[in-house]
Amino acid sequence: MTTARETVLGRIRDALALAPTPDTAAVPRDYRTGRTLPDDERLALFTDRLVDYKAQVHACTGDRTAEVIAQVLRERGARKIGVPAGLDERWLDAYDGEIQQDCADIPAPRLDALDGVVTGSAVGCAETGTIFLDGSPDQGRRALSLVPDLHVCVVDLSAVEVGVPEAVGRLVPERPTTLISGPSATSDIELERVEGVHGPRSLVVVVRVDA
């Protein structure tokens, strides 16, 4: 007996076999690339766009990473945080709260018990104020940076490109990519902004200017 699924798939195959072969056209890729800016200008642009999206930005040298992260978590009252398995442990040397290392065995709803999460990042885009996460060991699974209400994200200035084409060019296409531009937010029909609906209500970006 043929199932409904087999019937539907069979009809799709028949339709595809009868359809004319589409003309393959080359995709134009003559958009602007290769833009650069001095470090101070790139940092200023990246910060301006992030702040415009209501993120908080702290620029620091690499040797102050742990100090700045601890200060942010203390000010936010975060006593229990989650971290991906590959996060640099030295970044939390100054933090005196509870640290939970994430793993796939922890159900996503349980991450709601965390006060916040600290992750690294893959790439940044100054022009759009966007941070790219690609699931690397220092960033972890998407649920980890999606469920807790506070996301502290460390970004190396050397990984911040001027525009989108330059930033995308640094990504590995096979990796799962998430783009973050400020805290999670949405607006209703009257354009009333509501934050924290689809992700963290607060995004704090620590930019390491010498890394």
PDB file of N, CA and C in Angstrom, residues 10-21:
ATOM      1  N   GLY A  10       6.346  11.116  -4.894  1.00  0.00           N
ATOM      2  CA  GLY A  10       6.298  10.627  -6.272  1.00  0.00           C
ATOM      3  C   GLY A  10       5.804  11.694  -7.228  1.00  0.00           C
ATOM      4  N   ARG A  11       4.809  12.453  -6.825  1.00  0.00           N
ATOM      5  CA  ARG A  11       4.288  13.512  -7.675  1.00  0.00           C
ATOM      6  C   ARG A  11       5.322  14.631  -7.858  1.00  0.00           C
ATOM      7  N   ILE A  12       6.074  14.888  -6.800  1.00  0.00           N
ATOM      8  CA  ILE A  12       7.121  15.905  -6.911  1.00  0.00           C
ATOM      9  C   ILE A  12       8.189  15.455  -7.906  1.00  0.00           C
ATOM     10  N   ARG A  13       8.601  14.187  -7.825  1.00  0.00           N
ATOM     11  CA  ARG A  13       9.606  13.671  -8.759  1.00  0.00           C
ATOM     12  C   ARG A  13       9.105  13.722 -10.197  1.00  0.00           C
ATOM     13  N   ASP A  14       7.824  13.375 -10.401  1.00  0.00           N
ATOM     14  CA  ASP A  14       7.256  13.423 -11.747  1.00  0.00           C
ATOM     15  C   ASP A  14       7.252  14.852 -12.285  1.00  0.00           C
ATOM     16  N   ALA A  15       6.883  15.795 -11.417  1.00  0.00           N
ATOM     17  CA  ALA A  15       6.830  17.195 -11.842  1.00  0.00           C
ATOM     18  C   ALA A  15       8.215  17.715 -12.196  1.00  0.00           C
ATOM     19  N   LEU A  16       9.200  17.331 -11.412  1.00  0.00           N
ATOM     20  CA  LEU A  16      10.564  17.770 -11.690  1.00  0.00           C
ATOM     21  C   LEU A  16      11.088  17.177 -12.986  1.00  0.00           C
ATOM     22  N   ALA A  17      10.707  15.928 -13.268  1.00  0.00           N
ATOM     23  CA  ALA A  17      11.170  15.284 -14.498  1.00  0.00           C
ATOM     24  C   ALA A  17      10.590  15.956 -15.731  1.00  0.00           C
ATOM     25  N   LEU A  18       9.369  16.492 -15.598  1.00  0.00           N
ATOM     26  CA  LEU A  18       8.715  17.133 -16.731  1.00  0.00           C
ATOM     27  C   LEU A  18       9.087  18.604 -16.881  1.00  0.00           C
ATOM     28  N   ALA A  19       9.620  19.184 -15.826  1.00  0.00           N
ATOM     29  CA  ALA A  19       9.934  20.616 -15.854  1.00  0.00           C
ATOM     30  C   ALA A  19      11.129  20.878 -16.761  1.00  0.00           C
ATOM     31  N   PRO A  20      11.122  22.005 -17.459  1.00  0.00           N
ATOM     32  CA  PRO A  20      12.272  22.341 -18.316  1.00  0.00           C
ATOM     33  C   PRO A  20      13.512  22.622 -17.470  1.00  0.00           C
ATOM     34  N   THR A  21      14.656  22.318 -18.019  1.00  0.00           N
ATOM     35  CA  THR A  21      15.919  22.569 -17.318  1.00  0.00           C
ATOM     36  C   THR A  21      16.178  24.066 -17.269  1.00  0.00           C
TER      37      THR A  21
END
